[in-house]
Tab-separated table of C-alpha atoms and ligand atoms in Angstrom:
chain	number	residue	atom	x	y	z
A	1	MET	CA	92.830	88.204	137.996
A	2	ASN	CA	94.933	85.815	135.905
A	3	SER	CA	95.981	87.049	132.510
A	4	ALA	CA	94.640	85.323	129.394
A	5	ARG	CA	98.193	84.088	128.759
A	6	GLU	CA	98.380	82.444	132.183
A	7	LEU	CA	94.944	80.890	131.813
A	8	ALA	CA	95.762	79.466	128.386
A	9	SER	CA	99.053	77.996	129.553
A	10	ASP	CA	97.427	76.499	132.680
A	11	ILE	CA	94.777	74.879	130.490
A	12	ARG	CA	97.231	73.650	127.845
A	13	GLU	CA	99.419	72.087	130.525
A	14	SER	CA	96.438	70.560	132.371
A	15	ARG	CA	96.937	72.580	135.550
A	16	LYS	CA	93.378	73.845	135.130
A	17	SER	CA	90.454	72.654	133.055
A	18	ALA	CA	88.757	74.946	130.552
A	19	MET	CA	85.487	73.986	132.205
A	20	ASP	CA	86.597	75.198	135.664
A	21	VAL	CA	87.927	78.437	134.205
A	22	LEU	CA	84.639	79.047	132.402
A	23	GLU	CA	82.665	78.228	135.571
A	24	ASP	CA	84.621	80.903	137.492
A	25	PHE	CA	83.772	83.556	134.931
A	26	LEU	CA	80.123	82.488	134.722
A	27	GLN	CA	79.904	82.802	138.500
A	28	THR	CA	81.246	86.347	138.377
A	29	ILE	CA	78.683	87.107	135.677
A	30	ASP	CA	75.908	85.650	137.846
A	31	ALA	CA	77.035	87.792	140.761
A	32	LYS	CA	77.452	91.148	139.010
A	33	GLU	CA	75.867	91.225	135.549
A	34	ARG	CA	72.484	92.301	136.867
A	35	ASP	CA	74.106	95.555	138.025
A	36	VAL	CA	76.562	96.083	135.177
A	37	HIS	CA	74.572	94.928	132.123
A	38	ALA	CA	77.640	94.362	129.970
A	39	PHE	CA	75.966	91.692	127.833
A	40	ASN	CA	73.110	91.553	125.369
A	41	LEU	CA	73.453	87.784	125.481
A	42	VAL	CA	75.488	85.248	127.481
A	43	ASP	CA	75.872	82.095	125.398
A	44	ARG	CA	76.261	79.736	128.344
A	45	GLU	CA	75.370	76.474	126.603
A	46	THR	CA	77.702	76.796	123.641
A	47	ALA	CA	80.477	78.096	125.879
A	48	ILE	CA	80.203	75.003	128.098
A	49	GLU	CA	80.207	72.756	125.046
A	50	VAL	CA	83.306	74.432	123.597
A	51	ALA	CA	85.157	74.379	126.934
A	52	GLY	CA	84.437	70.636	127.159
A	53	LYS	CA	85.927	70.114	123.699
A	54	ILE	CA	89.050	72.076	124.658
A	55	ASP	CA	89.529	69.810	127.673
A	56	GLU	CA	89.147	66.756	125.434
A	57	THR	CA	91.720	68.136	123.016
A	58	VAL	CA	94.201	68.649	125.864
A	59	ALA	CA	93.500	65.158	127.241
A	60	SER	CA	94.156	63.610	123.828
A	61	GLY	CA	97.547	65.306	123.618
A	62	ARG	CA	96.677	67.711	120.804
A	63	ASP	CA	97.308	71.487	120.916
A	64	PRO	CA	94.107	73.507	121.410
A	65	GLY	CA	95.837	76.788	120.453
A	66	PRO	CA	97.285	79.894	122.079
A	67	LEU	CA	93.963	80.992	123.594
A	68	ALA	CA	93.001	77.517	124.788
A	69	GLY	CA	89.893	77.781	126.933
A	70	VAL	CA	90.090	81.561	127.363
A	71	PRO	CA	86.633	83.186	127.491
A	72	VAL	CA	86.219	86.118	125.095
A	73	ALA	CA	83.309	88.585	124.952
A	74	LEU	CA	82.340	90.008	121.544
A	75	LYS	CA	80.817	93.387	120.788
A	76	ASP	CA	77.342	92.733	119.447
A	77	ASN	CA	78.126	94.216	116.034
A	78	LEU	CA	80.388	91.249	115.173
A	79	CYS	CA	78.617	88.520	113.250
A	80	THR	CA	78.350	85.173	114.993
A	81	ARG	CA	76.928	82.169	113.158
A	82	ASN	CA	73.407	81.254	114.278
A	83	LEU	CA	73.723	83.597	117.257
A	84	ALA	CA	71.754	86.837	117.446
A	85	THR	CA	73.728	89.925	116.390
A	86	THR	CA	71.745	93.038	117.254
A	87	CYS	CA	74.054	96.090	117.167
A	88	SER	CA	71.876	97.025	120.191
A	89	SER	CA	69.221	98.087	117.701
A	90	ARG	CA	65.613	97.044	117.443
A	91	ILE	CA	65.915	96.979	113.667
A	92	LEU	CA	68.020	93.799	113.801
A	93	GLU	CA	65.668	92.030	116.194
A	94	GLY	CA	65.625	88.309	115.515
A	95	TRP	CA	68.461	88.350	112.985
A	96	GLU	CA	70.974	85.506	113.212
A	97	PRO	CA	73.904	85.808	110.834
A	98	PRO	CA	74.613	82.740	108.698
A	99	TYR	CA	78.376	83.159	109.162
A	100	ASP	CA	81.098	84.117	111.659
A	101	ALA	CA	83.158	87.280	111.259
A	102	THR	CA	86.765	86.485	110.313
A	103	VAL	CA	87.971	87.652	113.745
A	104	VAL	CA	85.502	85.273	115.409
A	105	GLN	CA	86.704	82.397	113.250
A	106	ARG	CA	90.302	83.166	114.135
A	107	LEU	CA	89.531	83.347	117.855
A	108	ARG	CA	87.722	80.012	117.723
A	109	ALA	CA	90.613	78.445	115.808
A	110	ALA	CA	92.969	79.684	118.545
A	111	GLY	CA	90.934	77.834	121.181
A	112	ALA	CA	88.976	80.788	122.598
A	113	VAL	CA	85.579	80.241	124.199
A	114	ILE	CA	83.031	82.814	123.016
A	115	ILE	CA	81.116	83.705	126.155
A	116	GLY	CA	78.600	86.241	124.845
A	117	LYS	CA	77.738	89.395	122.934
A	118	THR	CA	78.252	92.769	124.591
A	119	ASN	CA	76.152	95.907	124.683
A	120	LEU	CA	76.967	99.003	122.614
A	121	ASP	CA	75.538	102.327	121.549
A	122	GLU	CA	73.134	101.501	118.713
A	123	PHE	CA	75.193	100.731	115.588
A	124	ALA	CA	78.272	101.936	117.516
A	125	MET	CA	77.120	105.579	117.446
A	126	GLY	CA	77.916	107.107	120.802
A	127	SER	CA	80.392	107.390	123.647
A	128	SER	CA	78.471	106.129	126.687
A	129	THR	CA	76.219	103.138	125.702
A	130	GLU	CA	73.280	105.367	126.624
A	131	HIS	CA	72.148	105.024	122.996
A	132	SER	CA	71.665	101.248	123.261
A	133	ALA	CA	68.076	100.177	122.536
A	134	PHE	CA	68.417	97.654	125.377
A	135	GLY	CA	69.401	100.037	128.176
A	136	PRO	CA	72.853	101.280	129.166
A	137	THR	CA	75.829	99.406	130.559
A	138	ARG	CA	77.111	100.670	133.918
A	139	ASN	CA	80.736	101.330	134.811
A	140	PRO	CA	81.944	98.516	137.104
A	141	HIS	CA	84.046	101.038	139.067
A	142	ASP	CA	80.979	103.151	139.891
A	143	LEU	CA	77.518	102.053	138.811
A	144	THR	CA	76.255	105.641	138.666
A	145	ARG	CA	78.657	106.373	135.804
A	146	VAL	CA	78.857	105.410	132.137
A	147	PRO	CA	81.432	102.868	130.926
A	148	GLY	CA	82.127	104.965	127.815
A	149	GLY	CA	81.192	103.814	124.350
A	150	SER	CA	80.367	102.698	121.963
A	151	SER	CA	82.033	99.391	123.012
A	152	GLY	CA	81.022	100.023	126.639
A	153	GLY	CA	79.805	96.472	127.191
A	154	SER	CA	83.134	94.963	126.102
A	155	ALA	CA	85.155	97.347	128.281
A	156	ALA	CA	82.888	96.771	131.274
A	157	ALA	CA	82.995	92.979	130.762
A	158	VAL	CA	86.787	92.965	131.085
A	159	ALA	CA	86.809	95.476	133.965
A	160	ALA	CA	84.178	93.511	135.892
A	161	GLY	CA	86.039	90.209	135.439
A	162	PHE	CA	83.335	88.661	133.214
A	163	ALA	CA	85.964	87.703	130.634
A	164	PRO	CA	89.713	88.304	130.455
A	165	LEU	CA	89.420	89.455	126.829
A	166	ALA	CA	86.911	91.187	124.601
A	167	LEU	CA	86.698	92.579	121.090
A	168	GLY	CA	85.281	95.944	120.116
A	169	SER	CA	85.166	98.190	117.079
A	170	ASP	CA	86.685	101.654	116.873
A	171	THR	CA	85.402	104.166	114.318
A	172	GLY	CA	86.175	107.355	116.239
A	173	GLY	CA	87.406	106.024	119.572
A	174	SER	CA	84.937	103.325	120.547
A	175	ILE	CA	87.581	100.923	121.830
A	176	ARG	CA	90.051	103.354	123.400
A	177	GLN	CA	87.600	105.693	125.163
A	178	PRO	CA	85.619	102.986	127.024
A	179	ALA	CA	88.920	101.226	127.825
A	180	ALA	CA	90.121	104.465	129.454
A	181	LEU	CA	86.878	104.989	131.370
A	182	CYS	CA	86.808	101.396	132.651
A	183	GLY	CA	90.525	101.133	133.476
A	184	VAL	CA	91.513	98.470	130.929
A	185	VAL	CA	93.735	98.327	127.836
A	186	GLY	CA	92.142	99.010	124.426
A	187	VAL	CA	93.718	99.019	120.966
A	188	LYS	CA	92.736	100.459	117.603
A	189	PRO	CA	95.030	98.811	115.051
A	190	THR	CA	96.262	100.283	111.770
A	191	TYR	CA	93.417	100.545	109.227
A	192	GLY	CA	93.498	97.291	107.273
A	193	LEU	CA	95.486	95.240	109.798
A	194	VAL	CA	92.406	93.382	111.067
A	195	SER	CA	89.762	92.013	108.718
A	196	ARG	CA	86.331	93.623	108.998
A	197	TYR	CA	84.569	90.777	107.243
A	198	GLY	CA	81.523	90.208	109.435
A	199	LEU	CA	81.722	93.523	111.290
A	200	VAL	CA	78.446	95.375	110.762
A	201	ALA	CA	79.569	98.505	108.908
A	202	PHE	CA	79.170	101.967	110.443
A	203	ALA	CA	81.664	104.247	108.648
A	204	SER	CA	83.776	102.042	106.428
A	205	SER	CA	86.741	104.351	105.914
A	206	PHE	CA	87.296	104.421	109.708
A	207	ASP	CA	85.998	101.147	111.210
A	208	GLN	CA	88.567	98.850	112.789
A	209	ILE	CA	88.220	95.877	115.142
A	210	GLY	CA	90.547	95.601	118.130
A	211	PRO	CA	91.059	93.987	121.537
A	212	PHE	CA	90.300	94.871	125.142
A	213	ALA	CA	92.421	93.211	127.818
A	214	ASP	CA	93.582	93.635	131.362
A	215	ASP	CA	97.191	94.079	130.291
A	216	VAL	CA	99.205	95.140	127.264
A	217	ALA	CA	100.727	91.709	126.601
A	218	ASP	CA	97.285	90.067	126.411
A	219	ALA	CA	96.126	92.743	123.965
A	220	ALA	CA	99.234	92.125	121.826
A	221	LEU	CA	98.528	88.386	121.763
A	222	VAL	CA	94.919	88.908	120.648
A	223	LEU	CA	95.979	91.285	117.882
A	224	GLU	CA	98.488	88.716	116.617
A	225	ILE	CA	95.672	86.168	116.460
A	226	ILE	CA	92.966	88.291	114.815
A	227	GLY	CA	95.255	90.371	112.555
A	228	GLY	CA	96.758	89.618	109.155
A	229	HIS	CA	95.485	89.436	105.613
A	230	ASP	CA	91.988	88.232	104.798
A	231	PRO	CA	90.924	87.871	101.156
A	232	LEU	CA	87.300	88.414	102.265
A	233	ASP	CA	88.000	92.074	103.174
A	234	SER	CA	89.214	94.155	100.240
A	235	THR	CA	90.693	96.779	102.596
A	236	SER	CA	92.805	94.177	104.385
A	237	ILE	CA	96.573	94.795	104.184
A	238	PRO	CA	98.190	91.962	102.204
A	239	SER	CA	100.790	91.048	104.814
A	240	PRO	CA	100.937	89.077	108.047
A	241	VAL	CA	100.585	90.838	111.365
A	242	PRO	CA	103.977	91.803	112.849
A	243	ASP	CA	105.346	90.073	115.952
A	244	LEU	CA	104.061	92.137	118.849
A	245	SER	CA	104.563	89.902	121.876
A	246	HIS	CA	108.337	89.645	121.720
A	247	GLY	CA	110.235	92.718	122.805
A	248	LEU	CA	107.480	94.150	124.953
A	249	GLU	CA	110.006	94.458	127.780
A	250	ARG	CA	112.546	96.390	125.760
A	251	GLY	CA	111.752	99.674	127.507
A	252	VAL	CA	111.770	103.111	125.945
A	253	GLU	CA	115.458	104.087	125.946
A	254	GLY	CA	116.084	106.389	122.990
A	255	LEU	CA	112.436	106.603	121.862
A	256	ARG	CA	111.350	110.059	120.695
A	257	VAL	CA	107.868	110.815	121.965
A	258	GLY	CA	105.841	113.904	121.082
A	259	LEU	CA	103.225	115.217	123.499
A	260	VAL	CA	100.461	116.697	121.315
A	261	SER	CA	99.825	120.232	122.599
A	262	GLU	CA	96.408	120.646	120.909
A	263	LEU	CA	95.159	117.552	122.746
A	264	LEU	CA	95.938	119.045	126.160
A	265	GLU	CA	93.523	121.936	125.641
A	266	GLY	CA	89.952	121.629	126.894
A	267	ILE	CA	90.896	118.468	128.808
A	268	ASP	CA	90.060	118.062	132.507
A	269	GLU	CA	92.956	118.853	134.850
A	270	ASP	CA	92.896	115.465	136.594
A	271	VAL	CA	93.422	113.774	133.219
A	272	VAL	CA	96.163	116.181	132.068
A	273	ALA	CA	97.996	115.568	135.360
A	274	GLN	CA	98.227	111.832	134.625
A	275	VAL	CA	99.449	112.502	131.075
A	276	HIS	CA	102.274	114.624	132.493
A	277	GLN	CA	103.089	111.845	134.974
A	278	THR	CA	103.276	109.444	132.035
A	279	ALA	CA	105.618	111.819	130.205
A	280	ASP	CA	107.857	111.946	133.302
A	281	ALA	CA	107.879	108.158	133.540
A	282	LEU	CA	108.873	107.896	129.865
A	283	ARG	CA	111.695	110.398	130.405
A	284	ALA	CA	112.902	108.481	133.453
A	285	GLY	CA	113.000	105.384	131.216
A	286	GLY	CA	115.333	107.123	128.763
A	287	ALA	CA	112.861	108.452	126.167
A	288	THR	CA	112.724	112.066	125.090
A	289	VAL	CA	109.333	113.717	125.407
A	290	ASP	CA	108.746	117.145	123.907
A	291	LEU	CA	105.679	119.210	123.142
A	292	VAL	CA	104.650	118.998	119.469
A	293	SER	CA	101.936	120.647	117.413
A	294	VAL	CA	99.568	118.788	115.060
A	295	PRO	CA	97.441	121.809	114.083
A	296	ALA	CA	94.844	119.979	111.965
A	297	VAL	CA	93.628	117.877	114.916
A	298	GLU	CA	91.651	120.945	115.973
A	299	TYR	CA	89.331	120.271	113.030
A	300	GLY	CA	89.328	116.501	113.527
A	301	LEU	CA	86.073	116.271	115.401
A	302	THR	CA	84.220	118.473	112.899
A	303	ALA	CA	85.516	116.504	109.927
A	304	TYR	CA	84.717	113.184	111.589
A	305	TYR	CA	81.137	114.220	112.361
A	306	VAL	CA	80.585	115.020	108.669
A	307	ILE	CA	82.286	111.985	107.121
A	308	ALA	CA	81.130	109.313	109.609
A	309	PRO	CA	77.406	110.180	109.304
A	310	ALA	CA	77.786	110.421	105.512
A	311	GLU	CA	79.172	106.900	105.350
A	312	ALA	CA	76.631	105.688	107.904
A	313	SER	CA	73.728	107.060	105.875
A	314	SER	CA	74.869	104.907	102.996
A	315	ASN	CA	75.755	101.794	105.054
A	316	LEU	CA	72.471	101.829	106.963
A	317	ALA	CA	70.352	102.046	103.809
A	318	ARG	CA	70.303	98.232	103.817
A	319	TYR	CA	67.911	98.103	106.799
A	320	ASP	CA	64.760	98.313	104.772
A	321	GLY	CA	62.479	95.748	106.388
A	322	VAL	CA	63.225	93.270	103.614
A	323	ARG	CA	66.673	91.856	104.167
A	324	TYR	CA	67.217	91.879	107.935
A	325	GLY	CA	65.287	91.675	111.186
A	326	LEU	CA	62.367	93.950	111.854
A	327	ARG	CA	59.508	94.695	109.441
A	328	ALA	CA	56.749	97.182	110.250
A	329	GLU	CA	53.396	97.315	108.474
A	330	GLY	CA	52.958	99.618	105.484
A	331	SER	CA	50.360	100.009	102.708
A	332	GLU	CA	53.049	99.612	100.027
A	333	VAL	CA	56.815	98.980	99.914
A	334	ALA	CA	58.051	102.547	100.465
A	335	ALA	CA	55.648	103.013	103.372
A	336	MET	CA	56.822	99.705	104.872
A	337	ASN	CA	60.470	100.801	104.442
A	338	SER	CA	59.997	104.082	106.228
A	339	ALA	CA	57.770	102.658	108.977
A	340	THR	CA	60.411	99.973	109.648
A	341	ARG	CA	63.188	102.543	109.839
A	342	ARG	CA	61.157	104.865	112.046
A	343	ASP	CA	60.267	102.057	114.477
A	344	GLY	CA	63.587	100.251	114.304
A	345	PHE	CA	66.163	103.036	114.655
A	346	GLY	CA	66.752	105.126	117.775
A	347	ASP	CA	66.982	108.934	117.747
A	348	GLU	CA	70.782	109.165	117.492
A	349	VAL	CA	70.891	106.835	114.491
A	350	ILE	CA	68.104	108.744	112.745
A	351	ALA	CA	69.888	112.048	113.412
A	352	ARG	CA	73.114	110.702	111.900
A	353	VAL	CA	71.398	109.284	108.822
A	354	MET	CA	69.717	112.636	108.230
A	355	LEU	CA	72.926	114.604	108.776
A	356	GLY	CA	74.860	112.279	106.513
A	357	THR	CA	72.281	112.396	103.747
A	358	PHE	CA	72.307	116.187	103.957
A	359	ALA	CA	76.115	116.387	103.816
A	360	LEU	CA	76.135	114.231	100.680
A	361	SER	CA	73.296	115.956	98.877
A	362	ALA	CA	73.879	117.880	95.642
A	363	GLY	CA	74.741	121.490	96.414
A	364	TYR	CA	76.146	120.741	99.875
A	365	TYR	CA	78.611	118.008	98.974
A	366	ASP	CA	81.584	120.331	98.359
A	367	ALA	CA	80.789	122.574	101.308
A	368	TYR	CA	80.651	119.739	103.856
A	369	TYR	CA	81.827	116.337	102.680
A	370	GLY	CA	84.495	117.676	100.315
A	371	LYS	CA	85.860	120.045	102.922
A	372	ALA	CA	85.946	117.338	105.584
A	373	GLN	CA	87.980	115.128	103.251
A	374	LYS	CA	90.463	117.973	102.848
A	375	VAL	CA	90.850	118.137	106.623
A	376	ARG	CA	91.662	114.469	106.485
A	377	THR	CA	94.489	115.095	104.029
A	378	LEU	CA	95.789	117.988	106.119
A	379	THR	CA	95.744	115.830	109.236
A	380	ARG	CA	97.804	113.169	107.447
A	381	ARG	CA	100.344	115.817	106.410
A	382	ASP	CA	100.577	117.241	109.926
A	383	PHE	CA	101.131	113.813	111.447
A	384	ASP	CA	103.752	112.965	108.793
A	385	ALA	CA	105.624	116.163	109.624
A	386	VAL	CA	105.763	115.261	113.319
A	387	TYR	CA	106.672	111.630	112.660
A	388	ALA	CA	109.657	112.810	110.583
A	389	ASN	CA	111.469	113.240	113.903
A	390	HIS	CA	109.320	111.378	116.430
A	391	ASP	CA	108.580	107.689	116.914
A	392	LEU	CA	105.343	107.957	118.885
A	393	LEU	CA	102.839	110.513	120.160
A	394	LEU	CA	101.303	110.836	123.616
A	395	SER	CA	97.946	112.351	124.586
A	396	PRO	CA	95.012	111.755	126.896
A	397	THR	CA	92.548	109.139	125.609
A	398	SER	CA	89.416	110.878	126.893
A	399	PRO	CA	88.915	114.508	127.960
A	400	SER	CA	87.429	113.366	131.284
A	401	VAL	CA	87.030	110.350	133.524
A	402	ALA	CA	83.734	108.418	133.325
A	403	PHE	CA	80.803	110.789	133.711
A	404	LYS	CA	77.391	110.248	135.288
A	405	PHE	CA	74.380	109.035	133.305
A	406	GLY	CA	72.523	111.848	131.568
A	407	GLU	CA	75.353	114.329	132.095
A	408	ARG	CA	76.082	114.659	128.378
A	409	SER	CA	72.600	114.622	126.921
A	410	ASP	CA	73.496	117.510	124.594
A	411	PRO	CA	74.930	115.798	121.479
A	412	MET	CA	77.813	118.272	121.151
A	413	ASN	CA	78.958	117.447	124.683
A	414	MET	CA	78.842	113.762	123.843
A	415	TYR	CA	80.763	114.260	120.581
A	416	ARG	CA	83.541	116.078	122.467
A	417	CYS	CA	84.375	112.771	124.178
A	418	ASP	CA	86.060	111.794	120.901
A	419	THR	CA	88.418	114.794	120.617
A	420	CYS	CA	91.612	112.852	121.321
A	421	THR	CA	90.685	109.615	119.575
A	422	VAL	CA	89.280	110.653	116.161
A	423	PRO	CA	92.586	111.920	114.725
A	424	SER	CA	93.996	108.354	114.499
A	425	ASN	CA	90.831	107.176	112.742
A	426	LEU	CA	90.977	110.030	110.232
A	427	VAL	CA	94.470	108.955	109.141
A	428	GLY	CA	94.226	105.185	109.715
A	429	ASP	CA	97.059	105.098	112.268
A	430	PRO	CA	97.159	102.735	115.254
A	431	ALA	CA	96.638	103.900	118.844
A	432	ILE	CA	96.372	102.286	122.264
A	433	SER	CA	94.870	103.375	125.561
A	434	VAL	CA	96.711	102.295	128.714
A	435	PRO	CA	95.362	102.803	132.240
A	436	PHE	CA	97.496	105.282	134.185
A	437	GLY	CA	96.429	106.428	137.628
A	438	THR	CA	93.111	107.871	138.670
A	439	GLY	CA	91.308	111.201	138.482
A	440	GLU	CA	88.183	112.727	139.995
A	441	SER	CA	86.441	110.432	142.512
A	442	GLY	CA	89.121	107.785	142.054
A	443	MET	CA	87.943	106.921	138.550
A	444	PRO	CA	90.484	105.407	136.107
A	445	VAL	CA	92.403	107.569	133.618
A	446	GLY	CA	93.730	106.272	130.284
A	447	VAL	CA	96.659	107.678	128.350
A	448	GLN	CA	96.930	107.260	124.596
A	449	ILE	CA	99.991	106.305	122.561
A	450	MET	CA	99.666	106.893	118.819
A	451	ALA	CA	102.023	105.471	116.195
A	452	PRO	CA	102.479	105.799	112.433
A	453	GLN	CA	100.832	103.172	110.213
A	454	LEU	CA	101.988	99.635	111.051
A	455	GLY	CA	103.986	101.038	113.965
A	456	GLU	CA	102.241	98.649	116.375
A	457	ALA	CA	105.404	96.926	117.627
A	458	GLN	CA	106.939	100.120	119.006
A	459	MET	CA	103.526	101.325	120.214
A	460	PHE	CA	103.047	98.159	122.283
A	461	GLN	CA	106.601	98.378	123.583
A	462	ALA	CA	106.002	101.902	124.926
A	463	ALA	CA	102.562	100.915	126.242
A	464	SER	CA	104.050	97.993	128.129
A	465	PHE	CA	106.628	100.298	129.707
A	466	ILE	CA	103.943	102.814	130.701
A	467	GLU	CA	101.915	100.018	132.231
A	468	SER	CA	104.925	98.925	134.296
A	469	GLN	CA	105.290	102.477	135.656
A	470	ALA	CA	101.596	103.133	136.292
A	471	PRO	CA	100.291	103.548	139.837
A	472	GLU	CA	98.649	100.454	141.326
A	473	ARG	CA	95.209	99.883	139.756
A	474	GLY	CA	92.052	99.568	141.814
A	475	THR	CA	89.790	96.594	141.147
A	476	ALA	CA	86.223	97.050	139.968
B	501	LIG	N1	81.769	108.222	119.635
B	501	LIG	C1	82.005	108.204	118.231
B	501	LIG	C2	80.708	108.256	117.472
B	501	LIG	O1	79.711	108.332	118.082
B	501	LIG	C3	82.824	107.010	117.849
B	501	LIG	C4	82.041	105.768	117.762
B	501	LIG	C5	82.866	104.598	117.350
B	501	LIG	O2	84.092	104.620	117.355
B	501	LIG	N2	82.181	103.563	116.934
B	501	LIG	O3	80.673	108.234	116.288
C-alpha cells in the first residue's frame, strides 16, 4: 500500500486524482468491511464531495495541504459536525454534534478526506471492541481474533487497507494496544500535545488523541498536523508541536535505551522474544540497551483502574436523557434519568460508573482514590530516576498477540491487556507502538518505545530505526 505521504504528493502533483484514490479505498471497504466491521459509519457522500473539491483546488493551482486527498478514519468518540458520533453506545443514539473536534478541523484544513467513523469499546472502555453496543470489530489478520481496543476499529481500518490513516484515543493504551494487535503503528502523544476539544471525555487526566498509520513517518506527519496549542482545551500545552518528520533517519547511534524489567514479567514468550530481537537490533545500530527497573509500574494497573473509573463516573454523569441522544420513559425526572442510563449503557460502562462512584465516596476516598494518586506520583519519580541516565525505554506493547473472541470474558483478564501501556498514561509521557515480527499463529507483535514528556522527536527517531530493522510484515 502507498503511504499517506506518497498519496498526498501524487495528488498535489496531479499524478493521481483524489477521487481515484478515494474510489480505491471505497472498493476495499466494499470488499472486506462486511467481515471486518471496522466502521460504525462510512460517510461516502461527503467523502466524494470533499475529494472532488481537492481535485478542483489542485487544478486551479492552489495548495490543498500536506494531506491532500488522503482518506482518514476517525474513532467514533471524536465529534464531527452534523455527523453521528456514538461512542459505540446506545445512549448517544441519534446525536449529531454541532461542531468538529479541533483535530478534525486540523485534518480537514490539511486536505484530508474524512472517510468514516470507526468502532470502539463503548465510551473507549475495553481492550478488544467486544464492549461495543454495535458488535465487535474483527482482526483483519485473522477474523476469529479481536483487533484490540478500545480503538479497534481505527487499527483494523488501517490494517485492512480501508484508509491509510486513522485517529484514536488512548486513555490506558487504546491506541497502542490495538495497533500492536493489528500490526500497524500507533502513537500516544505527551499529555497536552494534542487538543482534546471535541473528544468525548472518558478519564480526563489520561485521555489523549493520536494517530494510527502504516509507517512511522506517516504517524509523525499526522501528529505534526493535529498537535500544537489550542485555546479551546485548557490542558493544551502552549507551544507548537516539535518537528518530527525531519531526522527520522538519524538512526540510534549513542542513544541510551532502558529495557523495563517489570514489563517483561507475565508477558507471553513469543512477545518477549520479539522485544529481545528489537533490543539486539538497537544495539547493532549503536545504541546501548540495558535492563532497568521502574518498580512502581507494578501498581500501575491497579491505580489506573481506580482513577479512570472515578473520572469516568463524573464525566458520564452528563448522559441523563436530557442533553444527548437517548431518552427512556419515566414517571418523573429521576426515574427517566435512571431508566435512560440503564437502557443506554452497556454492562462494562455501568460497572465502571459504579466502581468509580464507590472509589470517590466519603469514607473510601482516601483508601482508594487518594492511594491511587500516590502511586501516580511514585511512578513519575521512578520514571524520572531512570530518565536521569536513559533517553528512551523499551517494552512490549501488549502482553500477548491478538486473542480469540470471548477468551478474556473475565474483566481482570481483560484489564491485564493494559499492563505495559498504562504507565505512560499515569505520568503523561509519550509512547509509540511499532510492529516487530510475529508471534503465536503468525499474529503481529508490537514493541513499545516510551519517552519523557515532549520527547517525541527522539521517540520517533528510534521507532523509525526499529521499523527499518523489523522482519518483513505480512499483509492483512
Ligand atoms: N483498556 C483500557 C480501559 O479499558 C484503556 C482504554 C483506553 O485507553 N481508552 O480502560
